[in-house]
Amino acid sequence: MSSEAPKLYVHKPKKAQLKKHLQQLRSSPSPSPSPSPSSSSVPSSTSVIPPKLPPAQPKATQPNESFARRFKFLWPLLLAVNLSVGAYVFMRTKKKDNTEEEVAAVSPSPISLISTVSVEEPVKEREPISLVEQHELYNWILEEKRKLKPKNPEEKKKIDEEKAILKQFIRAKSPPSL
């Protein structure tokens, strides 16, 4: 076996180009048969004419090659950029959550800031609610508690206790003042 590596065609012509070239060779006059090397001591220069093929198209403009294969060097770059942008967005939102929690833990509540800055206003006295209105209010609250759908047994127990207290207020001769 020969030690030569197989020859690779960098600019391999297409079948259509080869057919055109063969048709041109057939239509043109054929060269005379080459004389045998033993008959003459000087080899003739016209003995073998190498076929002239039209230049092949550049690789980038070949229509049969897909876009992904033509720019395959871009895929790792695209993947790296995509991952880095994703990591940046993820860390940025995580950092915002942490800072909001820290600010809430460190800074005093806005209500306390307002109360320390503003002048305290006197508490306004409201008119007392009549017994009839209190009774109606307790009945309304009881109806709303009956409409609630408990999600678990603990919540059901809590609602039942609140309803029992409301029933006591409704039955009492003098309900507690509001």
Short mmCIF file of N, CA and C in Angstrom, two decimals:
data_model
loop_
_atom_site.label_atom_id
_atom_site.label_comp_id
_atom_site.label_asym_id
_atom_site.label_seq_id
_atom_site.Cartn_x
_atom_site.Cartn_y
_atom_site.Cartn_z
N MET A 1 0.84 -1.18 0.00
CA MET A 1 0.00 0.00 0.00
C MET A 1 0.88 1.23 0.00
N SER A 2 0.40 2.30 -0.58
CA SER A 2 1.20 3.51 -0.64
C SER A 2 1.06 4.27 0.67
N SER A 3 2.08 5.02 1.00
CA SER A 3 2.08 5.78 2.25
C SER A 3 1.43 7.14 2.07
N GLU A 4 0.96 7.46 0.87
CA GLU A 4 0.33 8.75 0.63
C GLU A 4 -1.07 8.76 1.23
N ALA A 5 -1.43 9.89 1.77
CA ALA A 5 -2.78 10.07 2.31
C ALA A 5 -3.73 10.27 1.13
N PRO A 6 -5.00 9.93 1.31
CA PRO A 6 -5.94 10.15 0.20
C PRO A 6 -6.07 11.64 -0.10
N LYS A 7 -6.23 11.94 -1.37
CA LYS A 7 -6.34 13.33 -1.79
C LYS A 7 -7.78 13.80 -1.59
N LEU A 8 -7.91 14.93 -0.95
CA LEU A 8 -9.23 15.51 -0.71
C LEU A 8 -9.43 16.66 -1.68
N TYR A 9 -10.62 16.72 -2.22
CA TYR A 9 -10.93 17.79 -3.16
C TYR A 9 -11.46 18.99 -2.38
N VAL A 10 -10.72 20.05 -2.40
CA VAL A 10 -11.16 21.27 -1.74
C VAL A 10 -12.22 21.94 -2.59
N HIS A 11 -11.97 21.98 -3.87
CA HIS A 11 -12.91 22.60 -4.79
C HIS A 11 -13.41 21.54 -5.75
N LYS A 12 -14.10 20.58 -5.27
CA LYS A 12 -14.60 19.48 -6.10
C LYS A 12 -15.69 20.01 -7.02
N PRO A 13 -15.60 19.75 -8.32
CA PRO A 13 -16.62 20.24 -9.24
C PRO A 13 -17.92 19.46 -9.09
N LYS A 14 -18.99 20.11 -9.42
CA LYS A 14 -20.31 19.49 -9.35
C LYS A 14 -20.48 18.56 -10.56
N LYS A 15 -21.45 17.66 -10.46
CA LYS A 15 -21.73 16.73 -11.56
C LYS A 15 -22.14 17.47 -12.81
N ALA A 16 -22.94 18.50 -12.66
CA ALA A 16 -23.38 19.27 -13.81
C ALA A 16 -22.20 19.92 -14.51
N GLN A 17 -21.24 20.42 -13.74
CA GLN A 17 -20.06 21.03 -14.33
C GLN A 17 -19.22 19.98 -15.06
N LEU A 18 -19.09 18.79 -14.47
CA LEU A 18 -18.34 17.72 -15.12
C LEU A 18 -18.99 17.30 -16.42
N LYS A 19 -20.31 17.21 -16.44
CA LYS A 19 -21.02 16.82 -17.67
C LYS A 19 -20.80 17.86 -18.76
N LYS A 20 -20.86 19.13 -18.42
CA LYS A 20 -20.63 20.18 -19.42
C LYS A 20 -19.21 20.07 -19.98
N HIS A 21 -18.26 19.83 -19.11
CA HIS A 21 -16.87 19.74 -19.54
C HIS A 21 -16.66 18.53 -20.45
N LEU A 22 -17.27 17.40 -20.09
CA LEU A 22 -17.14 16.21 -20.94
C LEU A 22 -17.79 16.43 -22.29
N GLN A 23 -18.91 17.12 -22.33
CA GLN A 23 -19.56 17.40 -23.61
C GLN A 23 -18.69 18.33 -24.45
N GLN A 24 -18.03 19.28 -23.83
CA GLN A 24 -17.14 20.17 -24.57
C GLN A 24 -15.95 19.40 -25.14
N LEU A 25 -15.41 18.46 -24.38
CA LEU A 25 -14.29 17.66 -24.86
C LEU A 25 -14.71 16.78 -26.04
N ARG A 26 -15.90 16.24 -25.97
CA ARG A 26 -16.38 15.37 -27.04
C ARG A 26 -16.66 16.17 -28.31
N SER A 27 -17.17 17.36 -28.14
CA SER A 27 -17.50 18.17 -29.33
C SER A 27 -16.24 18.75 -29.98
N SER A 28 -15.21 19.02 -29.19
CA SER A 28 -13.96 19.55 -29.77
C SER A 28 -13.17 18.39 -30.40
N PRO A 29 -12.28 18.69 -31.37
CA PRO A 29 -11.51 17.61 -32.00
C PRO A 29 -10.61 16.94 -30.97
N SER A 30 -10.56 15.64 -31.03
CA SER A 30 -9.77 14.88 -30.07
C SER A 30 -8.31 14.92 -30.46
N PRO A 31 -7.42 14.94 -29.47
CA PRO A 31 -6.00 14.98 -29.78
C PRO A 31 -5.56 13.65 -30.40
N SER A 32 -4.50 13.71 -31.13
CA SER A 32 -3.99 12.49 -31.79
C SER A 32 -3.46 11.54 -30.74
N PRO A 33 -3.53 10.26 -31.01
CA PRO A 33 -3.04 9.30 -30.01
C PRO A 33 -1.56 9.52 -29.75
N SER A 34 -1.22 9.37 -28.52
CA SER A 34 0.17 9.62 -28.13
C SER A 34 1.05 8.49 -28.62
N PRO A 35 2.21 8.82 -29.12
CA PRO A 35 3.13 7.77 -29.55
C PRO A 35 3.70 7.06 -28.34
N SER A 36 4.07 5.85 -28.52
CA SER A 36 4.60 5.06 -27.42
C SER A 36 5.95 5.59 -27.01
N PRO A 37 6.31 5.50 -25.75
CA PRO A 37 7.58 6.05 -25.29
C PRO A 37 8.77 5.32 -25.92
N SER A 38 8.59 4.08 -26.35
CA SER A 38 9.73 3.36 -26.92
C SER A 38 10.03 3.83 -28.35
N SER A 39 9.02 4.37 -29.05
CA SER A 39 9.23 4.77 -30.43
C SER A 39 10.02 6.05 -30.54
N SER A 40 9.89 6.94 -29.56
CA SER A 40 10.68 8.16 -29.64
C SER A 40 11.37 8.39 -28.32
N SER A 41 12.54 8.95 -28.38
CA SER A 41 13.28 9.17 -27.15
C SER A 41 12.84 10.45 -26.45
N VAL A 42 12.24 11.38 -27.18
CA VAL A 42 11.78 12.63 -26.59
C VAL A 42 10.28 12.53 -26.41
N PRO A 43 9.80 12.67 -25.21
CA PRO A 43 8.35 12.59 -25.03
C PRO A 43 7.69 13.83 -25.61
N SER A 44 6.54 13.62 -26.18
CA SER A 44 5.84 14.74 -26.79
C SER A 44 5.08 15.53 -25.73
N SER A 45 4.99 16.79 -25.92
CA SER A 45 4.31 17.64 -24.95
C SER A 45 2.80 17.61 -25.15
N THR A 46 2.35 17.14 -26.31
CA THR A 46 0.92 17.09 -26.59
C THR A 46 0.31 15.74 -26.33
N SER A 47 1.04 14.87 -25.67
CA SER A 47 0.54 13.52 -25.46
C SER A 47 -0.67 13.48 -24.53
N VAL A 48 -0.64 14.25 -23.45
CA VAL A 48 -1.76 14.22 -22.51
C VAL A 48 -2.19 15.67 -22.23
N ILE A 49 -3.44 15.94 -22.47
CA ILE A 49 -3.97 17.28 -22.18
C ILE A 49 -4.81 17.16 -20.91
N PRO A 50 -4.40 17.83 -19.86
CA PRO A 50 -5.22 17.74 -18.65
C PRO A 50 -6.53 18.50 -18.86
N PRO A 51 -7.62 17.95 -18.36
CA PRO A 51 -8.90 18.61 -18.54
C PRO A 51 -8.94 19.92 -17.75
N LYS A 52 -9.44 20.95 -18.41
CA LYS A 52 -9.57 22.23 -17.73
C LYS A 52 -10.99 22.35 -17.20
N LEU A 53 -11.08 22.40 -15.89
CA LEU A 53 -12.38 22.51 -15.25
C LEU A 53 -12.65 23.97 -14.91
N PRO A 54 -13.91 24.36 -14.98
CA PRO A 54 -14.21 25.73 -14.57
C PRO A 54 -13.95 25.88 -13.07
N PRO A 55 -13.57 27.07 -12.65
CA PRO A 55 -13.28 27.24 -11.22
C PRO A 55 -14.52 26.95 -10.37
N ALA A 56 -14.28 26.28 -9.26
CA ALA A 56 -15.40 25.92 -8.37
C ALA A 56 -15.86 27.16 -7.61
N GLN A 57 -17.10 27.11 -7.19
CA GLN A 57 -17.65 28.23 -6.43
C GLN A 57 -17.02 28.27 -5.04
N PRO A 58 -16.89 29.44 -4.46
CA PRO A 58 -16.38 29.50 -3.08
C PRO A 58 -17.33 28.77 -2.14
N LYS A 59 -16.76 28.26 -1.07
CA LYS A 59 -17.53 27.42 -0.16
C LYS A 59 -18.71 28.15 0.48
N ALA A 60 -18.55 29.43 0.77
CA ALA A 60 -19.60 30.17 1.47
C ALA A 60 -20.83 30.40 0.60
N THR A 61 -20.68 30.37 -0.71
CA THR A 61 -21.83 30.64 -1.56
C THR A 61 -22.49 29.38 -2.10
N GLN A 62 -22.06 28.23 -1.67
CA GLN A 62 -22.69 27.00 -2.15
C GLN A 62 -24.08 26.89 -1.55
N PRO A 63 -25.09 26.72 -2.38
CA PRO A 63 -26.46 26.75 -1.88
C PRO A 63 -26.86 25.50 -1.09
N ASN A 64 -26.17 24.39 -1.27
CA ASN A 64 -26.60 23.17 -0.60
C ASN A 64 -26.14 23.09 0.85
N GLU A 65 -25.28 23.99 1.28
CA GLU A 65 -24.79 23.95 2.65
C GLU A 65 -25.69 24.80 3.54
N SER A 66 -26.14 24.24 4.65
CA SER A 66 -27.09 24.93 5.50
C SER A 66 -26.41 26.08 6.27
N PHE A 67 -27.24 26.98 6.75
CA PHE A 67 -26.76 28.14 7.51
C PHE A 67 -26.05 27.69 8.77
N ALA A 68 -26.60 26.68 9.44
CA ALA A 68 -26.01 26.21 10.70
C ALA A 68 -24.63 25.63 10.47
N ARG A 69 -24.43 24.94 9.36
CA ARG A 69 -23.11 24.36 9.10
C ARG A 69 -22.11 25.42 8.63
N ARG A 70 -22.58 26.42 7.91
CA ARG A 70 -21.67 27.45 7.44
C ARG A 70 -21.11 28.26 8.59
N PHE A 71 -21.93 28.49 9.60
CA PHE A 71 -21.50 29.32 10.74
C PHE A 71 -21.43 28.49 12.02
N LYS A 72 -20.86 27.30 11.90
CA LYS A 72 -20.81 26.42 13.07
C LYS A 72 -19.88 26.94 14.16
N PHE A 73 -18.97 27.81 13.83
CA PHE A 73 -18.09 28.39 14.84
C PHE A 73 -18.83 29.36 15.75
N LEU A 74 -20.01 29.84 15.32
CA LEU A 74 -20.78 30.79 16.13
C LEU A 74 -21.59 30.12 17.23
N TRP A 75 -21.89 28.84 17.09
CA TRP A 75 -22.76 28.17 18.08
C TRP A 75 -22.18 28.18 19.49
N PRO A 76 -20.91 27.82 19.70
CA PRO A 76 -20.39 27.89 21.07
C PRO A 76 -20.41 29.31 21.63
N LEU A 77 -20.12 30.28 20.78
CA LEU A 77 -20.16 31.68 21.21
C LEU A 77 -21.58 32.08 21.61
N LEU A 78 -22.55 31.70 20.80
CA LEU A 78 -23.95 32.01 21.10
C LEU A 78 -24.39 31.36 22.40
N LEU A 79 -23.99 30.12 22.61
CA LEU A 79 -24.34 29.42 23.84
C LEU A 79 -23.73 30.10 25.06
N ALA A 80 -22.47 30.49 24.97
CA ALA A 80 -21.80 31.15 26.09
C ALA A 80 -22.45 32.48 26.42
N VAL A 81 -22.78 33.26 25.41
CA VAL A 81 -23.43 34.56 25.63
C VAL A 81 -24.80 34.36 26.27
N ASN A 82 -25.55 33.38 25.78
CA ASN A 82 -26.88 33.11 26.31
C ASN A 82 -26.82 32.71 27.79
N LEU A 83 -25.89 31.83 28.12
CA LEU A 83 -25.76 31.41 29.52
C LEU A 83 -25.33 32.56 30.42
N SER A 84 -24.42 33.40 29.93
CA SER A 84 -23.97 34.50 30.77
C SER A 84 -25.09 35.53 31.00
N VAL A 85 -25.89 35.81 29.98
CA VAL A 85 -27.00 36.74 30.16
C VAL A 85 -28.03 36.15 31.14
N GLY A 86 -28.31 34.86 31.02
CA GLY A 86 -29.25 34.21 31.94
C GLY A 86 -28.75 34.28 33.37
N ALA A 87 -27.46 34.01 33.58
CA ALA A 87 -26.90 34.06 34.93
C ALA A 87 -26.95 35.48 35.48
N TYR A 88 -26.67 36.47 34.64
CA TYR A 88 -26.72 37.86 35.07
C TYR A 88 -28.12 38.25 35.52
N VAL A 89 -29.12 37.90 34.72
CA VAL A 89 -30.51 38.24 35.06
C VAL A 89 -30.93 37.54 36.35
N PHE A 90 -30.56 36.27 36.47
CA PHE A 90 -30.92 35.50 37.67
C PHE A 90 -30.29 36.12 38.92
N MET A 91 -29.01 36.44 38.86
CA MET A 91 -28.33 37.00 40.03
C MET A 91 -28.84 38.41 40.34
N ARG A 92 -29.19 39.16 39.32
CA ARG A 92 -29.69 40.51 39.55
C ARG A 92 -31.02 40.49 40.29
N THR A 93 -31.94 39.60 39.90
CA THR A 93 -33.22 39.53 40.59
C THR A 93 -33.04 38.99 42.00
N LYS A 94 -32.13 38.05 42.18
CA LYS A 94 -31.88 37.51 43.51
C LYS A 94 -31.29 38.59 44.41
N LYS A 95 -30.42 39.41 43.85
CA LYS A 95 -29.80 40.48 44.62
C LYS A 95 -30.84 41.52 45.03
N LYS A 96 -31.77 41.84 44.15
CA LYS A 96 -32.82 42.80 44.48
C LYS A 96 -33.68 42.29 45.63
N ASP A 97 -34.03 41.00 45.62
CA ASP A 97 -34.85 40.42 46.69
C ASP A 97 -34.12 40.54 48.02
N ASN A 98 -32.83 40.25 48.03
CA ASN A 98 -32.06 40.33 49.27
C ASN A 98 -31.99 41.76 49.78
N THR A 99 -31.80 42.72 48.90
CA THR A 99 -31.68 44.11 49.35
C THR A 99 -33.01 44.63 49.89
N GLU A 100 -34.11 44.22 49.29
CA GLU A 100 -35.42 44.65 49.78
C GLU A 100 -35.67 44.12 51.19
N GLU A 101 -35.26 42.86 51.45
CA GLU A 101 -35.44 42.29 52.78
C GLU A 101 -34.56 43.02 53.79
N GLU A 102 -33.31 43.34 53.39
CA GLU A 102 -32.41 44.03 54.30
C GLU A 102 -32.92 45.43 54.62
N VAL A 103 -33.42 46.13 53.61
CA VAL A 103 -33.93 47.48 53.83
C VAL A 103 -35.14 47.44 54.75
N ALA A 104 -36.00 46.46 54.56
CA ALA A 104 -37.18 46.36 55.42
C ALA A 104 -36.78 46.04 56.85
N ALA A 105 -35.75 45.23 57.03
CA ALA A 105 -35.32 44.86 58.37
C ALA A 105 -34.60 46.02 59.06
N VAL A 106 -33.86 46.81 58.33
CA VAL A 106 -33.06 47.87 58.92
C VAL A 106 -33.85 49.15 59.11
N SER A 107 -34.56 49.59 58.08
CA SER A 107 -35.24 50.88 58.16
C SER A 107 -36.52 50.78 58.98
N PRO A 108 -36.85 51.83 59.72
CA PRO A 108 -38.10 51.83 60.48
C PRO A 108 -39.29 51.91 59.53
N SER A 109 -40.42 51.52 60.02
CA SER A 109 -41.62 51.52 59.18
C SER A 109 -42.02 52.95 58.84
N PRO A 110 -42.67 53.14 57.69
CA PRO A 110 -43.06 54.51 57.31
C PRO A 110 -44.04 55.14 58.28
N ILE A 111 -44.83 54.34 58.95
CA ILE A 111 -45.81 54.87 59.91
C ILE A 111 -45.10 55.52 61.08
N SER A 112 -44.05 54.85 61.57
CA SER A 112 -43.32 55.44 62.70
C SER A 112 -42.60 56.71 62.27
N LEU A 113 -42.13 56.77 61.01
CA LEU A 113 -41.50 57.99 60.53
C LEU A 113 -42.50 59.13 60.46
N ILE A 114 -43.69 58.85 60.00
CA ILE A 114 -44.71 59.87 59.89
C ILE A 114 -45.11 60.36 61.28
N SER A 115 -45.27 59.43 62.21
CA SER A 115 -45.71 59.84 63.55
C SER A 115 -44.64 60.66 64.26
N THR A 116 -43.36 60.41 64.01
CA THR A 116 -42.32 61.19 64.66
C THR A 116 -42.15 62.55 64.00
N VAL A 117 -42.41 62.63 62.71
CA VAL A 117 -42.21 63.89 62.01
C VAL A 117 -43.43 64.79 62.16
N SER A 118 -44.60 64.23 62.00
CA SER A 118 -45.81 65.06 62.03
C SER A 118 -46.24 65.36 63.46
N VAL A 119 -47.01 66.40 63.57
CA VAL A 119 -47.56 66.78 64.87
C VAL A 119 -48.72 65.85 65.17
N GLU A 120 -48.74 65.35 66.39
CA GLU A 120 -49.82 64.44 66.74
C GLU A 120 -51.14 65.19 66.84
N GLU A 121 -52.12 64.66 66.11
CA GLU A 121 -53.43 65.27 66.12
C GLU A 121 -54.27 64.65 67.23
N PRO A 122 -55.14 65.40 67.79
CA PRO A 122 -55.99 64.84 68.86
C PRO A 122 -56.95 63.80 68.27
N VAL A 123 -57.24 62.79 69.05
CA VAL A 123 -58.14 61.73 68.61
C VAL A 123 -59.56 62.28 68.61
N LYS A 124 -60.22 62.04 67.48
CA LYS A 124 -61.59 62.53 67.36
C LYS A 124 -62.55 61.58 68.05
N GLU A 125 -63.45 62.13 68.79
CA GLU A 125 -64.48 61.33 69.44
C GLU A 125 -65.56 61.02 68.43
N ARG A 126 -65.92 59.75 68.35
CA ARG A 126 -66.99 59.36 67.43
C ARG A 126 -68.27 59.14 68.23
N GLU A 127 -69.33 59.25 67.48
CA GLU A 127 -70.62 59.04 68.13
C GLU A 127 -70.78 57.56 68.48
N PRO A 128 -71.39 57.26 69.60
CA PRO A 128 -71.58 55.85 69.95
C PRO A 128 -72.57 55.18 69.02
N ILE A 129 -72.31 53.89 68.72
CA ILE A 129 -73.19 53.14 67.84
C ILE A 129 -74.38 52.65 68.68
N SER A 130 -75.55 52.81 68.11
CA SER A 130 -76.75 52.40 68.86
C SER A 130 -76.79 50.88 68.98
N LEU A 131 -77.57 50.39 69.96
CA LEU A 131 -77.67 48.94 70.20
C LEU A 131 -78.25 48.23 68.99
N VAL A 132 -79.21 48.84 68.32
CA VAL A 132 -79.82 48.22 67.15
C VAL A 132 -78.78 48.05 66.04
N GLU A 133 -77.98 49.08 65.83
CA GLU A 133 -76.96 49.00 64.79
C GLU A 133 -75.89 47.97 65.14
N GLN A 134 -75.55 47.88 66.43
CA GLN A 134 -74.59 46.85 66.86
C GLN A 134 -75.15 45.46 66.60
N HIS A 135 -76.43 45.26 66.92
CA HIS A 135 -77.07 43.96 66.70
C HIS A 135 -77.04 43.60 65.21
N GLU A 136 -77.37 44.57 64.36
CA GLU A 136 -77.35 44.33 62.91
C GLU A 136 -75.93 44.01 62.42
N LEU A 137 -74.97 44.73 62.98
CA LEU A 137 -73.58 44.51 62.59
C LEU A 137 -73.12 43.11 62.97
N TYR A 138 -73.43 42.66 64.17
CA TYR A 138 -73.05 41.30 64.59
C TYR A 138 -73.74 40.24 63.73
N ASN A 139 -75.01 40.47 63.40
CA ASN A 139 -75.72 39.53 62.52
C ASN A 139 -75.06 39.46 61.13
N TRP A 140 -74.67 40.62 60.62
CA TRP A 140 -74.03 40.65 59.31
C TRP A 140 -72.70 39.89 59.34
N ILE A 141 -71.91 40.11 60.39
CA ILE A 141 -70.62 39.42 60.52
C ILE A 141 -70.85 37.91 60.61
N LEU A 142 -71.87 37.48 61.38
CA LEU A 142 -72.18 36.06 61.52
C LEU A 142 -72.55 35.45 60.16
N GLU A 143 -73.34 36.16 59.37
CA GLU A 143 -73.71 35.66 58.03
C GLU A 143 -72.47 35.51 57.15
N GLU A 144 -71.57 36.46 57.23
CA GLU A 144 -70.34 36.38 56.42
C GLU A 144 -69.48 35.20 56.86
N LYS A 145 -69.42 34.93 58.16
CA LYS A 145 -68.64 33.80 58.66
C LYS A 145 -69.26 32.49 58.20
N ARG A 146 -70.59 32.45 58.08
CA ARG A 146 -71.25 31.22 57.61
C ARG A 146 -70.96 30.96 56.13
N LYS A 147 -70.71 32.01 55.35
CA LYS A 147 -70.43 31.86 53.92
C LYS A 147 -69.02 31.33 53.65
N LEU A 148 -68.12 31.49 54.62
CA LEU A 148 -66.73 31.08 54.42
C LEU A 148 -66.62 29.56 54.27
N LYS A 149 -65.73 29.13 53.37
CA LYS A 149 -65.44 27.71 53.18
C LYS A 149 -64.06 27.43 53.77
N PRO A 150 -63.99 26.69 54.88
CA PRO A 150 -62.68 26.41 55.49
C PRO A 150 -61.86 25.45 54.62
N LYS A 151 -60.53 25.67 54.60
CA LYS A 151 -59.63 24.85 53.79
C LYS A 151 -59.11 23.64 54.55
N ASN A 152 -59.03 23.75 55.87
CA ASN A 152 -58.53 22.63 56.68
C ASN A 152 -59.25 22.62 58.02
N PRO A 153 -59.10 21.56 58.79
CA PRO A 153 -59.83 21.46 60.08
C PRO A 153 -59.48 22.56 61.08
N GLU A 154 -58.24 23.03 61.06
CA GLU A 154 -57.85 24.09 62.00
C GLU A 154 -58.61 25.38 61.70
N GLU A 155 -58.72 25.71 60.41
CA GLU A 155 -59.44 26.91 60.02
C GLU A 155 -60.92 26.79 60.35
N LYS A 156 -61.48 25.60 60.17
CA LYS A 156 -62.89 25.37 60.49
C LYS A 156 -63.13 25.57 61.98
N LYS A 157 -62.22 25.08 62.80
CA LYS A 157 -62.34 25.23 64.25
C LYS A 157 -62.29 26.70 64.65
N LYS A 158 -61.40 27.46 64.02
CA LYS A 158 -61.28 28.89 64.33
C LYS A 158 -62.55 29.64 63.94
N ILE A 159 -63.11 29.34 62.78
CA ILE A 159 -64.34 30.01 62.33
C ILE A 159 -65.50 29.66 63.25
N ASP A 160 -65.58 28.41 63.68
CA ASP A 160 -66.65 27.99 64.60
C ASP A 160 -66.56 28.74 65.93
N GLU A 161 -65.34 28.94 66.43
CA GLU A 161 -65.17 29.67 67.68
C GLU A 161 -65.62 31.13 67.52
N GLU A 162 -65.26 31.74 66.40
CA GLU A 162 -65.67 33.13 66.15
C GLU A 162 -67.19 33.24 66.03
N LYS A 163 -67.80 32.25 65.39
CA LYS A 163 -69.27 32.28 65.26
C LYS A 163 -69.93 32.12 66.63
N ALA A 164 -69.34 31.29 67.49
CA ALA A 164 -69.91 31.11 68.83
C ALA A 164 -69.84 32.41 69.63
N ILE A 165 -68.75 33.13 69.52
CA ILE A 165 -68.61 34.41 70.21
C ILE A 165 -69.64 35.42 69.69
N LEU A 166 -69.79 35.46 68.35
CA LEU A 166 -70.77 36.38 67.76
C LEU A 166 -72.19 36.04 68.23
N LYS A 167 -72.52 34.76 68.34
CA LYS A 167 -73.86 34.36 68.80
C LYS A 167 -74.07 34.80 70.24
N GLN A 168 -73.03 34.73 71.06
CA GLN A 168 -73.14 35.19 72.45
C GLN A 168 -73.44 36.69 72.49
N PHE A 169 -72.75 37.47 71.64
CA PHE A 169 -73.00 38.91 71.60
C PHE A 169 -74.43 39.21 71.16
N ILE A 170 -74.92 38.45 70.19
CA ILE A 170 -76.29 38.70 69.67
C ILE A 170 -77.32 38.36 70.74
N ARG A 171 -77.13 37.29 71.48
CA ARG A 171 -78.10 36.84 72.50
C ARG A 171 -78.06 37.71 73.77
N ALA A 172 -76.93 38.37 73.99
CA ALA A 172 -76.78 39.15 75.23
C ALA A 172 -77.75 40.33 75.23
N LYS A 173 -78.21 40.72 76.43
CA LYS A 173 -79.14 41.84 76.55
C LYS A 173 -78.41 43.15 76.28
N SER A 174 -77.19 43.25 76.76
CA SER A 174 -76.41 44.46 76.49
C SER A 174 -75.08 44.02 75.89
N PRO A 175 -74.96 44.11 74.56
CA PRO A 175 -73.70 43.69 73.92
C PRO A 175 -72.56 44.62 74.31
N PRO A 176 -71.34 44.16 74.19
CA PRO A 176 -70.20 45.02 74.55
C PRO A 176 -70.16 46.25 73.64
N SER A 177 -69.71 47.34 74.20
CA SER A 177 -69.71 48.60 73.43
C SER A 177 -68.55 48.58 72.43
N LEU A 178 -68.80 49.18 71.31
CA LEU A 178 -67.78 49.26 70.26
C LEU A 178 -67.07 50.58 70.31
#
